[in-house]
Amino acid sequence: MWPIFDYGRFVSIISSSDVYGVVWMRSLAQLHKMANLRVLVGVKRVIDYAVKIRVKPDNSGVVTDGVKHSMNPFCEIAMEEAVRLKEKKLAKEIIAVSCGPAQAQETIRTALAMGADRGIHVEVTGKSIDGDNNQTGQMTAALLDWPQATFASEVTKENDHLKVVREIDGGLETVKVTLPAVITADLRLNEPRYATLPNIMKAKKKKIAKHKAADFGVDLTPTLEVVGVEDPPVRQAGQKVESTEELVAKLKDSGVV
Amino acid sequence: MLSTGKLRPTLGLVRRPWCASAAGIHSSGRRLHNPDEVDLFDFRYTTPFVKNLFVGKFIREQVFPFPRLNQQDYDQLQQMVDPVERFFKDDVDSAQIDTDAKIPAETLQGLKDLGLFGMQVPLEYGGLGLSNTEYARLGEITAIDGAIAVTLAAHQAIGLKGIMIAGNAEQKAKYLPKLATGEHVAAFALTEPSSGSDAASIQTRATLSDSGKHFLLNGGKIWISNGGIADVFTVFAKTEVVDSKSGEVKDKVTAFIVERSFGGITSGKPEDKLGIRGSNTCTVHFEDTPVPIENVLGEVGGGFKVAMNILNGGRFSMGSSGAGIVKKLIEQTAEHATTRTQFDRKLMEFPIIQEKFAEMALRAYAMESMAYLTAGIMDRWPGGSPDCSVEAAMVKVYSSESVWSSVSEALQVLGGLGYMKEYPYERYLRDARILMIFEGTNEILRMYIALVGMKFAGDILKEKLKELKRGNIGVILQTVRQRWGSGFGMGPSHGFVSEDRFIGDGFKAHPSLTAGAKLLEENVNNLGTMTETLLARHDKGIVEEQLVLKRVADITINMYAMTAVVSRASKAVVMGLPNYDHEVLMANTFCQKTYNENMQMFHDLGGENTDAAVQKIGKDILKTGNYIAAHPLDRTHDFDNIDVVPPQR
């Protein structure tokens, strides 16, 4: 099943070109060494990061009506990385894909304005906000049986593989993945550019292909049900203590120690 | 007698793209125009809106429904708003720009990269080709930093506008592409030390060289925005023109495109200003600067008109820029009012504070409604290029003064904190002060509004008078009553409030706006009568009666504002926009307040006012050169000895 409901961190799939390209490339030898990568970037429409989230009174979810939505900032970082690859002539085509309601097309348009060549919109009705689940990239790699490098903070191409520096709890880890591969972006990968107004206007001419989930034979019946959404508990006021003895006594009283 | 010979006989057959009921080509009640039977008195199609108010005519089809964009254009506009807002939020340090009196090079480059230097330049020359409406929308965001807003406006709203509207194909192709990307910066050079409002009196000269191939430019301009950084100037200079009819040699203004690279151009050091300190303002001197004759903009001798067209075209956006500033201030100030506690209550609970916020919101609402209504009229006028100079002037006057008072009130809400440089209020106040001065001082614009309107009315009334002189009074009276409605008291209803819940033919206000609309209607009738009275009383001498003209201008500005808010609130209800009931309340309240102001001014115009006395006082003081009254403590020598009989207890 094509993962649909949440992207968590975004997904970037770098695939090798079709046979055509490889043969053509070979014949041109040194000149266009590796401009044969195609990059698929997932972009998701989420509640704008600056908006104050409010939980709906019935606790069934968060308020999304009339709330400002934008592209997930991590998706922007992913788009930026793809555009940089294209500018370095390492990638030849960038495709932006989004699974979501009709408004997801606005997000795809932003991706087109940032530099994607074309877009794919899979129409999926129903709520989708960012659940911060951090699953999509990993699930995609598993389904495609491709190698993955997640939480990337630096991506460099070396011959026919990618060297990726990952941010992990203990520090930085460098891995090598062969192509095609799935990469997910972390905050420090790059600083996304603004979609300039001239590019926004040019993006109008780029194509967005529209599909429904059924076109791919995908069953959207949820296997997960959100039972409730709540505000985090109100922070309790702290207490000041005068001495270590008092601290220990209080800890003992509250049963923590 | 018509001011324009342009008639639009095909209009009845043209689709009005902004119609709510746009399915049909013509709505019920409108007769189709046969090109051979054009009604010369049908001002629906010849003149944009406000001038007609002066003859008591309210052409509802021009202002209802409120202009709107189609979904595609709207979506694209929203897309463009986002990166610009982000840029101003994250990459513009207004406080630093103000302190340094300079916009950093990276910020300027960022603006250029975003495409903000060529917003209205046509697409084929590398610009964004934005309509007036879209330009106004982005103006709401760029206004957040006054210095940047003025730099951008000086470059494109006036600097390169001349090339766009009066340039020939070669000039456009040569200059616009680099100006659109910001590779070259433009400036508008008209003002001189002895010629500010009186633009026709400039003294910079352009003399044709012996070879006849170029003009030599000599003179000095002051207070030129972007003067120090511009590569291309639109310069206005006096040239000798031979009158084709009389053979007389006259001095007339000609507009030129002058490149800094032509040589002989020096810019002075940047002026140290009260506000918009980041904007570069300086003197520009021309010493024997050679300007090829190909660089004459428009015709030799036709420069004054070019200047006026340039200036008239850009003014309306002050409404949206102003609203952008005030709306932001409302948000920032509200935060203070909702958290600050005095006398055991939050500031927001005090009516005096509530009034301040209402006043700011009402003014912002009116400003932006007027701006977008004007932009909409301009963008959608069949055949393009209507003369909306009076509307634009009204927007400018109203917005500049509203921004000044709103910023002042916002500062007041913060009290002492508002006065401190730590907070941006004092900078907003300083930046706002220029609005009433540049782009045509508000005094000049008020005279312009009133005189253009009165002239329009006067021309029509002259025609009426001619017919009156000719004959049958009864018939004439009937015609007058039919066409002009007013003239002898309260005229008939102009019928721009819809009686039914659904908006009838689309060119009316929604019934929930009845309260406000009725007041506006009354004022329209009052104005029609008043114009006739004034013209009868003063005739051509009205030009000198500035205090009368000032009131007329203020009344009509108010009426345009009322029209805009009623139309906009109507649209909100019809579309079911969120919080439309709040908008209806604002619109009706605004109309009531403004109507009250208008009635006071109508009363003053009616006869009993203090004008003569005020003018005498002013003249006496100016003659003496200072305050005349004796000091409160002054006394005469013998006063104590005079017999003064105390009052009987």
mmCIF file of C-alpha atoms in Angstrom, chain B residues 266-407:
data_model
loop_
_atom_site.group_PDB
_atom_site.id
_atom_site.type_symbol
_atom_site.label_atom_id
_atom_site.label_comp_id
_atom_site.label_asym_id
_atom_site.label_seq_id
_atom_site.Cartn_x
_atom_site.Cartn_y
_atom_site.Cartn_z
ATOM 1 C CA THR B 266 25.960 64.659 -10.093
ATOM 2 C CA SER B 267 23.967 63.548 -7.062
ATOM 3 C CA GLY B 268 24.268 65.318 -3.750
ATOM 4 C CA LYS B 269 24.691 63.598 -0.437
ATOM 5 C CA PRO B 270 21.640 61.810 0.973
ATOM 6 C CA GLU B 271 19.259 64.080 2.888
ATOM 7 C CA ASP B 272 18.950 63.503 6.625
ATOM 8 C CA LYS B 273 15.229 62.945 6.981
ATOM 9 C CA LEU B 274 12.655 62.629 9.745
ATOM 10 C CA GLY B 275 11.351 59.355 8.412
ATOM 11 C CA ILE B 276 11.781 56.803 5.598
ATOM 12 C CA ARG B 277 15.437 57.300 6.423
ATOM 13 C CA GLY B 278 16.503 54.219 4.505
ATOM 14 C CA SER B 279 15.210 55.705 1.275
ATOM 15 C CA ASN B 280 17.825 57.623 -0.683
ATOM 16 C CA THR B 281 16.776 61.234 -1.219
ATOM 17 C CA CYS B 282 19.144 63.778 -2.708
ATOM 18 C CA THR B 283 19.696 66.634 -5.129
ATOM 19 C CA VAL B 284 20.523 65.809 -8.734
ATOM 20 C CA HIS B 285 22.358 68.307 -10.941
ATOM 21 C CA PHE B 286 22.598 68.272 -14.698
ATOM 22 C CA GLU B 287 25.429 70.162 -16.367
ATOM 23 C CA ASP B 288 25.332 70.113 -20.153
ATOM 24 C CA THR B 289 24.086 66.549 -20.049
ATOM 25 C CA PRO B 290 23.597 65.390 -23.630
ATOM 26 C CA VAL B 291 20.268 63.652 -24.156
ATOM 27 C CA PRO B 292 19.648 62.109 -27.605
ATOM 28 C CA ILE B 293 16.409 63.279 -29.221
ATOM 29 C CA GLU B 294 15.320 59.636 -29.326
ATOM 30 C CA ASN B 295 15.017 59.874 -25.552
ATOM 31 C CA VAL B 296 12.233 62.415 -25.546
ATOM 32 C CA LEU B 297 9.321 60.796 -23.742
ATOM 33 C CA GLY B 298 6.091 61.513 -25.521
ATOM 34 C CA GLU B 299 6.110 64.764 -27.458
ATOM 35 C CA VAL B 300 8.326 67.790 -27.100
ATOM 36 C CA GLY B 301 6.231 70.193 -25.073
ATOM 37 C CA GLY B 302 3.940 67.454 -23.801
ATOM 38 C CA GLY B 303 5.860 66.765 -20.615
ATOM 39 C CA PHE B 304 3.452 68.255 -18.126
ATOM 40 C CA LYS B 305 0.722 65.891 -19.176
ATOM 41 C CA VAL B 306 3.124 62.960 -18.966
ATOM 42 C CA ALA B 307 4.044 64.009 -15.427
ATOM 43 C CA MET B 308 0.434 64.309 -14.366
ATOM 44 C CA ASN B 309 -0.513 60.965 -15.905
ATOM 45 C CA ILE B 310 2.388 59.279 -14.141
ATOM 46 C CA LEU B 311 1.512 60.775 -10.785
ATOM 47 C CA ASN B 312 -2.211 60.204 -11.149
ATOM 48 C CA GLY B 313 -1.720 56.533 -11.950
ATOM 49 C CA GLY B 314 0.091 55.426 -8.825
ATOM 50 C CA ARG B 315 -1.722 57.228 -6.028
ATOM 51 C CA PHE B 316 -4.474 54.744 -5.360
ATOM 52 C CA SER B 317 -2.106 52.144 -3.911
ATOM 53 C CA MET B 318 -1.539 54.293 -0.857
ATOM 54 C CA GLY B 319 -4.887 52.984 0.317
ATOM 55 C CA SER B 320 -3.762 49.392 0.412
ATOM 56 C CA SER B 321 -0.277 50.195 1.709
ATOM 57 C CA GLY B 322 -1.780 52.322 4.434
ATOM 58 C CA ALA B 323 -4.233 49.617 5.373
ATOM 59 C CA GLY B 324 -1.383 47.116 5.523
ATOM 60 C CA ILE B 325 0.424 49.259 8.077
ATOM 61 C CA VAL B 326 -2.658 49.996 10.175
ATOM 62 C CA LYS B 327 -3.799 46.375 10.240
ATOM 63 C CA LYS B 328 -0.395 45.270 11.452
ATOM 64 C CA LEU B 329 -0.427 47.956 14.114
ATOM 65 C CA ILE B 330 -3.872 46.925 15.291
ATOM 66 C CA GLU B 331 -2.549 43.412 15.891
ATOM 67 C CA GLN B 332 0.562 44.575 17.748
ATOM 68 C CA THR B 333 -1.280 47.146 19.800
ATOM 69 C CA ALA B 334 -4.141 44.790 20.653
ATOM 70 C CA GLU B 335 -1.643 42.471 22.249
ATOM 71 C CA HIS B 336 -0.703 45.250 24.611
ATOM 72 C CA ALA B 337 -4.281 46.273 25.291
ATOM 73 C CA THR B 338 -5.304 42.727 26.126
ATOM 74 C CA THR B 339 -2.450 42.095 28.545
ATOM 75 C CA ARG B 340 -1.816 45.421 30.235
ATOM 76 C CA THR B 341 -3.666 45.847 33.523
ATOM 77 C CA GLN B 342 -4.400 49.164 35.202
ATOM 78 C CA PHE B 343 -6.993 49.873 37.900
ATOM 79 C CA ASP B 344 -7.464 46.124 38.192
ATOM 80 C CA ARG B 345 -8.772 45.893 34.672
ATOM 81 C CA LYS B 346 -7.266 45.134 31.300
ATOM 82 C CA LEU B 347 -6.956 48.171 29.047
ATOM 83 C CA MET B 348 -9.268 46.527 26.529
ATOM 84 C CA GLU B 349 -12.173 46.840 28.928
ATOM 85 C CA PHE B 350 -12.151 50.628 28.848
ATOM 86 C CA PRO B 351 -14.484 52.225 26.275
ATOM 87 C CA ILE B 352 -11.955 54.923 25.428
ATOM 88 C CA ILE B 353 -9.483 52.260 24.369
ATOM 89 C CA GLN B 354 -12.165 50.331 22.503
ATOM 90 C CA GLU B 355 -12.987 53.469 20.573
ATOM 91 C CA LYS B 356 -9.386 53.827 19.477
ATOM 92 C CA PHE B 357 -9.317 50.341 18.034
ATOM 93 C CA ALA B 358 -12.658 50.818 16.347
ATOM 94 C CA GLU B 359 -11.442 54.050 14.801
ATOM 95 C CA MET B 360 -8.279 52.404 13.480
ATOM 96 C CA ALA B 361 -10.205 49.452 12.097
ATOM 97 C CA LEU B 362 -12.842 51.618 10.450
ATOM 98 C CA ARG B 363 -10.217 53.733 8.783
ATOM 99 C CA ALA B 364 -8.267 50.721 7.566
ATOM 100 C CA TYR B 365 -11.495 49.198 6.264
ATOM 101 C CA ALA B 366 -12.361 52.378 4.368
ATOM 102 C CA MET B 367 -8.842 52.868 3.020
ATOM 103 C CA GLU B 368 -8.492 49.426 1.563
ATOM 104 C CA SER B 369 -12.055 49.366 0.261
ATOM 105 C CA MET B 370 -11.411 52.610 -1.610
ATOM 106 C CA ALA B 371 -8.072 51.405 -2.921
ATOM 107 C CA TYR B 372 -9.366 48.104 -4.267
ATOM 108 C CA LEU B 373 -12.537 49.676 -5.619
ATOM 109 C CA THR B 374 -10.430 52.169 -7.566
ATOM 110 C CA ALA B 375 -8.028 49.484 -8.734
ATOM 111 C CA GLY B 376 -10.989 47.352 -9.759
ATOM 112 C CA ILE B 377 -12.599 50.155 -11.733
ATOM 113 C CA MET B 378 -9.294 50.787 -13.514
ATOM 114 C CA ASP B 379 -8.601 47.116 -14.215
ATOM 115 C CA ARG B 380 -12.067 46.364 -15.513
ATOM 116 C CA TRP B 381 -13.045 49.468 -17.403
ATOM 117 C CA PRO B 382 -14.088 48.318 -20.855
ATOM 118 C CA GLY B 383 -11.535 49.596 -23.317
ATOM 119 C CA GLY B 384 -8.989 50.265 -20.557
ATOM 120 C CA SER B 385 -7.469 53.486 -19.179
ATOM 121 C CA PRO B 386 -10.351 55.333 -17.575
ATOM 122 C CA ASP B 387 -9.513 58.635 -15.933
ATOM 123 C CA CYS B 388 -9.627 57.720 -12.280
ATOM 124 C CA SER B 389 -7.352 60.525 -11.197
ATOM 125 C CA VAL B 390 -9.972 62.015 -8.899
ATOM 126 C CA GLU B 391 -10.683 58.682 -7.251
ATOM 127 C CA ALA B 392 -6.975 58.059 -6.801
ATOM 128 C CA ALA B 393 -6.484 61.494 -5.304
ATOM 129 C CA MET B 394 -9.297 60.824 -2.859
ATOM 130 C CA VAL B 395 -7.740 57.546 -1.801
ATOM 131 C CA LYS B 396 -4.409 59.274 -1.273
ATOM 132 C CA VAL B 397 -5.787 62.118 0.829
ATOM 133 C CA TYR B 398 -7.908 59.861 2.971
ATOM 134 C CA SER B 399 -5.254 57.219 3.473
ATOM 135 C CA SER B 400 -2.370 59.544 4.277
ATOM 136 C CA GLU B 401 -4.336 61.311 6.981
ATOM 137 C CA SER B 402 -5.858 58.115 8.311
ATOM 138 C CA VAL B 403 -2.491 56.415 8.624
ATOM 139 C CA TRP B 404 -1.098 59.413 10.496
ATOM 140 C CA SER B 405 -3.974 59.514 12.962
ATOM 141 C CA SER B 406 -4.081 55.734 13.366
ATOM 142 C CA VAL B 407 -0.375 55.419 14.047
#
